[in-house]
Short mmCIF file of C-alpha atoms in Angstrom, two decimals:
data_model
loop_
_atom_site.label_atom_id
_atom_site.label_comp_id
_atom_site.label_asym_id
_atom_site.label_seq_id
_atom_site.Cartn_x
_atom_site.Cartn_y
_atom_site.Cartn_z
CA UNK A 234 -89.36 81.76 -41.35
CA UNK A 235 -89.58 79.27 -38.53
CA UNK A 236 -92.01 77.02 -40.50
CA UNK A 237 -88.86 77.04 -43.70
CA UNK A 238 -86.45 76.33 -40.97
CA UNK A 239 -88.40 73.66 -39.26
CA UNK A 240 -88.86 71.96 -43.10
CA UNK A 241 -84.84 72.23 -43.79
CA UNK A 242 -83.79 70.59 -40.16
CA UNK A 243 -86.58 67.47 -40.81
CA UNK A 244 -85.21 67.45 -44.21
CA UNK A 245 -81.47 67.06 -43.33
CA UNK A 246 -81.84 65.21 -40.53
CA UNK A 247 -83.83 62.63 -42.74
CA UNK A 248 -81.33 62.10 -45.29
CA UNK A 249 -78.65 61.97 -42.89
CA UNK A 250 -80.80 58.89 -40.71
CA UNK A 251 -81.37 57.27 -44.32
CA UNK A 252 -77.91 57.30 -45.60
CA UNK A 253 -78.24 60.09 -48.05
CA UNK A 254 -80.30 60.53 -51.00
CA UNK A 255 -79.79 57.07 -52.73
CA UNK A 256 -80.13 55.36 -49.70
CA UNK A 257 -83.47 57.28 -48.52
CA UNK A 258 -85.17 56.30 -52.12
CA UNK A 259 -83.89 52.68 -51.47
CA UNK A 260 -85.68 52.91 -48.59
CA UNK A 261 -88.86 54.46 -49.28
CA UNK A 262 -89.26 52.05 -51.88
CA UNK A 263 -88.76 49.35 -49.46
CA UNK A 264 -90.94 50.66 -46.51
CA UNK A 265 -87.75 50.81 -44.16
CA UNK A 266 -87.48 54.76 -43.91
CA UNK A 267 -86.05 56.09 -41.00
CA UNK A 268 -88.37 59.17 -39.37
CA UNK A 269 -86.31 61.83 -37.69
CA UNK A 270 -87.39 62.48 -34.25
CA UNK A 271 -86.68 65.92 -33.00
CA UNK A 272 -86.67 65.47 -29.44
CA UNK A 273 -83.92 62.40 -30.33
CA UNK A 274 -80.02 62.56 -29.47
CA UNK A 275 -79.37 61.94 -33.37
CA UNK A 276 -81.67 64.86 -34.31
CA UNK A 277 -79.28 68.14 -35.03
CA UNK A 278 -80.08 71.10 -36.45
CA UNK A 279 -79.02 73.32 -39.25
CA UNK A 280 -76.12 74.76 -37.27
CA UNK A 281 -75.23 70.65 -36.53
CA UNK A 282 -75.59 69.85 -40.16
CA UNK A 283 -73.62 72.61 -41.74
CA UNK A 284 -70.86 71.54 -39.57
CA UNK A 285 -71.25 67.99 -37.80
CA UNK A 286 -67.95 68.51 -35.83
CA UNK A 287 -68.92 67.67 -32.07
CA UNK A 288 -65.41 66.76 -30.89
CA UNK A 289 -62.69 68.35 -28.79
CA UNK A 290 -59.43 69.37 -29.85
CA UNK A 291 -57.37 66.62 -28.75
CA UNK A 292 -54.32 68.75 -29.58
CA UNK A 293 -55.30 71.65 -26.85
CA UNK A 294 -54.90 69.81 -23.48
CA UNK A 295 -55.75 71.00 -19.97
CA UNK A 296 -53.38 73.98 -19.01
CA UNK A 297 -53.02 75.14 -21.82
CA UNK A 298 -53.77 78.57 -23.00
CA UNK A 299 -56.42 77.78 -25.27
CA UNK A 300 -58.16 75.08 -23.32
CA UNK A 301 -60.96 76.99 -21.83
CA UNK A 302 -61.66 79.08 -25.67
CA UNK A 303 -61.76 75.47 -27.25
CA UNK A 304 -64.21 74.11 -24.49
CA UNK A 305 -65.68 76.94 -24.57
CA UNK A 306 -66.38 77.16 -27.92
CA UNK A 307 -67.84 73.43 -28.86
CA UNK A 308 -70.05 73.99 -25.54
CA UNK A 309 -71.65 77.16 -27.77
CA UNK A 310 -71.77 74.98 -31.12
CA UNK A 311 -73.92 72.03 -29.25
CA UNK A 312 -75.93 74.39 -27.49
CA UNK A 313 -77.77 74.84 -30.46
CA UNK A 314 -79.05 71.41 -30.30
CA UNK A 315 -82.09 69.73 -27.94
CA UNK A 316 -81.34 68.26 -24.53
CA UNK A 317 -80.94 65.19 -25.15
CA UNK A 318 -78.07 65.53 -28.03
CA UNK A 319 -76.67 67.82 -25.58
CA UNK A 320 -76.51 65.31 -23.04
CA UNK A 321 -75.24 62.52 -25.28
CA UNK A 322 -72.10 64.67 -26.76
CA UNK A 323 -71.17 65.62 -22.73
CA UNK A 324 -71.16 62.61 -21.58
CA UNK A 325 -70.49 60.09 -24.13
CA UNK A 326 -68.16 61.82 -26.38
CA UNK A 327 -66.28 64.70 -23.99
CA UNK A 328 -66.92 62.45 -21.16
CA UNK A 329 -67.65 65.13 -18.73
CA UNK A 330 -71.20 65.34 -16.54
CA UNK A 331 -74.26 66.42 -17.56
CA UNK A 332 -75.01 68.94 -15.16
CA UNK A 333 -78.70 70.53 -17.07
CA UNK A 334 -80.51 71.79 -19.64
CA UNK A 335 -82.60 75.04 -19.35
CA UNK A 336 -84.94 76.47 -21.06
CA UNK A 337 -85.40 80.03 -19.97
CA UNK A 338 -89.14 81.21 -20.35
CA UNK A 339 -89.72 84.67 -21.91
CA UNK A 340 -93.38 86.38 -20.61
CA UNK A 341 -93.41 88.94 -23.36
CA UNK A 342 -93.22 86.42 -26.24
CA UNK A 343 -95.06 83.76 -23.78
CA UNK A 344 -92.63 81.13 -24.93
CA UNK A 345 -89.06 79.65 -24.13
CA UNK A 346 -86.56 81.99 -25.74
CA UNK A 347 -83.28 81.40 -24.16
CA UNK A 348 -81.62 78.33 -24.19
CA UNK A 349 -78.66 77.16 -21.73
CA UNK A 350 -76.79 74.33 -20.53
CA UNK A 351 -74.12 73.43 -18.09
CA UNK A 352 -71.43 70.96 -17.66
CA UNK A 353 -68.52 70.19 -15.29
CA UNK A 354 -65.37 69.47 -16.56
CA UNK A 355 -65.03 66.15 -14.84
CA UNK A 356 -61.92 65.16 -17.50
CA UNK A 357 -59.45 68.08 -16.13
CA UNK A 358 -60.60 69.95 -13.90
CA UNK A 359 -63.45 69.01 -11.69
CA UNK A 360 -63.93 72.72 -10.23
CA UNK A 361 -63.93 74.26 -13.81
CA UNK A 362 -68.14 74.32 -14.55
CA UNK A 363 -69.29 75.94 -18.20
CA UNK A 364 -72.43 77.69 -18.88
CA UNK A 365 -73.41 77.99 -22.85
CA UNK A 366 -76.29 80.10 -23.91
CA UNK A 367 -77.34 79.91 -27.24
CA UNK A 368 -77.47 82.82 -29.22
CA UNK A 369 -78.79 83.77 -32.62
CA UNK A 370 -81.33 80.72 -33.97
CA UNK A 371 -80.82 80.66 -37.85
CA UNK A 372 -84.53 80.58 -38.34
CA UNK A 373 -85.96 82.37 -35.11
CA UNK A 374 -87.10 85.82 -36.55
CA UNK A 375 -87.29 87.37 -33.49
CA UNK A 376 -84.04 86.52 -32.80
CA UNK A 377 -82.40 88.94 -35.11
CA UNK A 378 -84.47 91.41 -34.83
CA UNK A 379 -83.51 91.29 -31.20
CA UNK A 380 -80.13 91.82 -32.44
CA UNK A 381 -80.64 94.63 -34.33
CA UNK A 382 -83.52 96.69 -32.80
CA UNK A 383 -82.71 97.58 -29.33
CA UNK A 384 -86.64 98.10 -28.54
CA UNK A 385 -87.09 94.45 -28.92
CA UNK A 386 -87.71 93.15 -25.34
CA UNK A 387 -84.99 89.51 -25.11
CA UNK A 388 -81.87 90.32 -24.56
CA UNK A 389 -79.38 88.70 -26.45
CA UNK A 390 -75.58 88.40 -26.14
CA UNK A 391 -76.73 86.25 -22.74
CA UNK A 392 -72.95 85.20 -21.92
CA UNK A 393 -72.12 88.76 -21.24
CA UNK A 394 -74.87 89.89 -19.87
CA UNK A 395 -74.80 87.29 -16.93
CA UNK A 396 -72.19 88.57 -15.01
CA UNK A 397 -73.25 92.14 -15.63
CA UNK A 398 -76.49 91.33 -13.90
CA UNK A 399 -74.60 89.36 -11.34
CA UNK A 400 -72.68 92.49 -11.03
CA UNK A 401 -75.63 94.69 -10.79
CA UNK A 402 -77.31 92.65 -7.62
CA UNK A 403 -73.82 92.35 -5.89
CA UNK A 404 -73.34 89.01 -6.35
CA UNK A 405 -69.95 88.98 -4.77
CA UNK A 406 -69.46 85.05 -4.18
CA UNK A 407 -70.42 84.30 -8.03
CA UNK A 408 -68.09 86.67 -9.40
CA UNK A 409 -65.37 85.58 -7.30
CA UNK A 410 -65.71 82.26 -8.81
CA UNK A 411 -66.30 83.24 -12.16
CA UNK A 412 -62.75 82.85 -14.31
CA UNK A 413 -63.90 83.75 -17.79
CA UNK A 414 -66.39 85.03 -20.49
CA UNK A 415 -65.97 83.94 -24.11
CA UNK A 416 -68.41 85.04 -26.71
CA UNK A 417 -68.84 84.08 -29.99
CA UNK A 418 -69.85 86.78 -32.84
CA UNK A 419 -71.46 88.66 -29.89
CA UNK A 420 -73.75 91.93 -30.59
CA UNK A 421 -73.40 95.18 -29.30
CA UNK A 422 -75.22 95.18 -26.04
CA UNK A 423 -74.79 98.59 -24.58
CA UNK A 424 -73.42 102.18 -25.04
CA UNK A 425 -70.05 103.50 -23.61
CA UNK A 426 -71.12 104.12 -19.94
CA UNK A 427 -72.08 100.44 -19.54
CA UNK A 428 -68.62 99.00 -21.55
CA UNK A 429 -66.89 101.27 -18.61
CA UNK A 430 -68.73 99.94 -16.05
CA UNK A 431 -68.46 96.21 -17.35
CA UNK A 432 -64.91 96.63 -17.56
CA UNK A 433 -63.97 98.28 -13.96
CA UNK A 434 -66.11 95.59 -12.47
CA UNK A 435 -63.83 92.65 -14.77
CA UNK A 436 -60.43 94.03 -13.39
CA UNK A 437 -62.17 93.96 -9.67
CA UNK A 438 -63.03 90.63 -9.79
CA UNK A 439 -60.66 89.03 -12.43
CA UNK A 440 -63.05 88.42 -14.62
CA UNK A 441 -61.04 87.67 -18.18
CA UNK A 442 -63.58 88.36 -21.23
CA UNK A 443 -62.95 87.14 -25.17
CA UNK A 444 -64.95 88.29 -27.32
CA UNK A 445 -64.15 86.40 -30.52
CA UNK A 446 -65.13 88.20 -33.85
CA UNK A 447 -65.45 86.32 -37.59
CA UNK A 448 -64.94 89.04 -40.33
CA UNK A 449 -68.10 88.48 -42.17
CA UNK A 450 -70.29 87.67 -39.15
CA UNK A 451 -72.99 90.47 -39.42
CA UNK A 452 -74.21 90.08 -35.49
CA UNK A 453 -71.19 91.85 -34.07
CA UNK A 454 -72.68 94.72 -36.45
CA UNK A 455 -75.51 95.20 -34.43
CA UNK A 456 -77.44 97.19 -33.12
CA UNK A 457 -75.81 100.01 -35.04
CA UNK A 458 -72.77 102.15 -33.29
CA UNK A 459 -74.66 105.44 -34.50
CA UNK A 460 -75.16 109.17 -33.13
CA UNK A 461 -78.71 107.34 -32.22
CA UNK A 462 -78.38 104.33 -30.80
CA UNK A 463 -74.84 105.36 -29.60
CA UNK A 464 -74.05 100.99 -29.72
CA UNK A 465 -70.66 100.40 -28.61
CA UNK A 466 -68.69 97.17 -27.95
CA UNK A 467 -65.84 97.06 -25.37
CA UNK A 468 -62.94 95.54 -23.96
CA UNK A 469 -60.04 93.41 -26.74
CA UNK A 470 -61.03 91.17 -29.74
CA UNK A 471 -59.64 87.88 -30.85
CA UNK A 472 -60.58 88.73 -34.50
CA UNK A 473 -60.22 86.27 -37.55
CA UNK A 474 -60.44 87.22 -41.06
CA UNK A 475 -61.60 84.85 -44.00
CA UNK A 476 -58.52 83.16 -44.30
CA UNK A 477 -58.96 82.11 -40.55
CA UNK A 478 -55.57 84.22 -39.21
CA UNK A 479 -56.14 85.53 -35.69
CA UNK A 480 -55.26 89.09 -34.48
CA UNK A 481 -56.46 90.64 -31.00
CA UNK A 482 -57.55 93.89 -31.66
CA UNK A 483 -57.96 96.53 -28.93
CA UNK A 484 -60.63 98.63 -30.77
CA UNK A 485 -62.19 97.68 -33.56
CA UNK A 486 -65.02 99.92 -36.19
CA UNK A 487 -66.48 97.40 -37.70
CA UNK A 488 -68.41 99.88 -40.35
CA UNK A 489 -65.29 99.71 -42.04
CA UNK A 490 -64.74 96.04 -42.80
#
């Protein structure tokens, strides 16, 4: 699977450095083909080719109610991409800082597994600081089964489970500063008990938590809400159907879509 996905990115990414198909024969034939280099800031993957929109609303300005969700949201799109593409979108194009790149080492699979960035919002708001994680790789197969077999060992769904392991170890200065958590087509990442507890500990520290929902996005499925696994999301949901209409929803059963 990774080997097919690998194929597909080079693929893409070398039509799109040739000038598409004509272009890339023209230049095959003439010895000028452009190589692809992954670790590049023009190399994107199949997430950045399906949709190759890396700017900011310019309509949604600082202050205003969706300002954070919209940040928030291109942050998660890019973090999909290497470092250095990363770093060129921040700073060139959003013209915020850099602040780093992480790549968060798993000792089960003995490899990097969890990828994260952070910037500072140098435009608007110099104290505002986002952290992205990067969730389900379209080609990583242990990346969904993570999200649908809760013996796997990564845990996905890393945006919300940071503060709940802040919250766990007490981490009273962090979560004071901490204004929001927006997730996009988030699993299930614990029963009942643990939706309680995540939500007393929100309203202590004024923690605000959007957990945005596409209709036909399967990962919000998973792992199953079942008499077994016993799966439950929590907390409101900013849910869009196909025709891209918004409605929060308190509760939602998403066996029934």
């Amino acid at each position: 699977m990774a080997f097919m996905g690998d194929a597909i990115e080079m693929w893409l990414n070398l039509l799109s450095s040739n000038g598409g198909p004509s272009h890339l024969l023209l230049n095959l034939a003439t010895g000028k083909i452009e190589r692809p280099k992954r670790p590049s800031a023009t190399f994107t993957s199949s997430i950045g080719n399906a949709d190759i929109r890396t700017e900011l609303d310019q309509s949604i300005k600082a202050g205003d109610a969706k300002y954070k969700a919209a940040l928030s949201v291109m942050a998660s799109k890019i973090s999909y991409e290497n470092e250095a593409f990363v770093e060129s979108i921040v700073t060139q194009l959003w013209k915020m800082k850099f602040v780093k790149f992480y790549n968060f080492w798993n000792d089960y699979r003995e490899r990097d597994s969890t990828q994260a960035f952070i910037l500072q919002d140098t435009q608007a708001n110099p104290n505002l600081f986002v952290v992205a994680f990067r969730g389900t790789s379209p080609f990583d197969a242990d990346d969904w089964r993570t999200d649908a077999d809760i013996s796997w060992c990564k845990l996905e769904a890393m945006a919300i489970m940071f503060p709940s392991v802040l919250m766990l170890h007490e981490e009273k200065w962090l979560l004071d500063r901490l204004d929001g958590v927006y997730t996009f087509g988030q699993p299930r990442v614990g029963d009942e008990k643990f939706g309680e507890y995540m939500k007393e500990n929100m309203r202590k520290f004024d923690v605000k938590y959007f957990r945005y929902v596409y209709c036909n996005d399967m990962v919000p499925r998973v792992p199953y809400d079942d008499k077994n696994t016993l799966f439950k999301h929590f907390g409101s949901c900013p849910f869009f159907n196909s025709f891209y209409v918004g409605k929060v929803r308190q509760k939602y059963d998403f066996r029934h879509l």
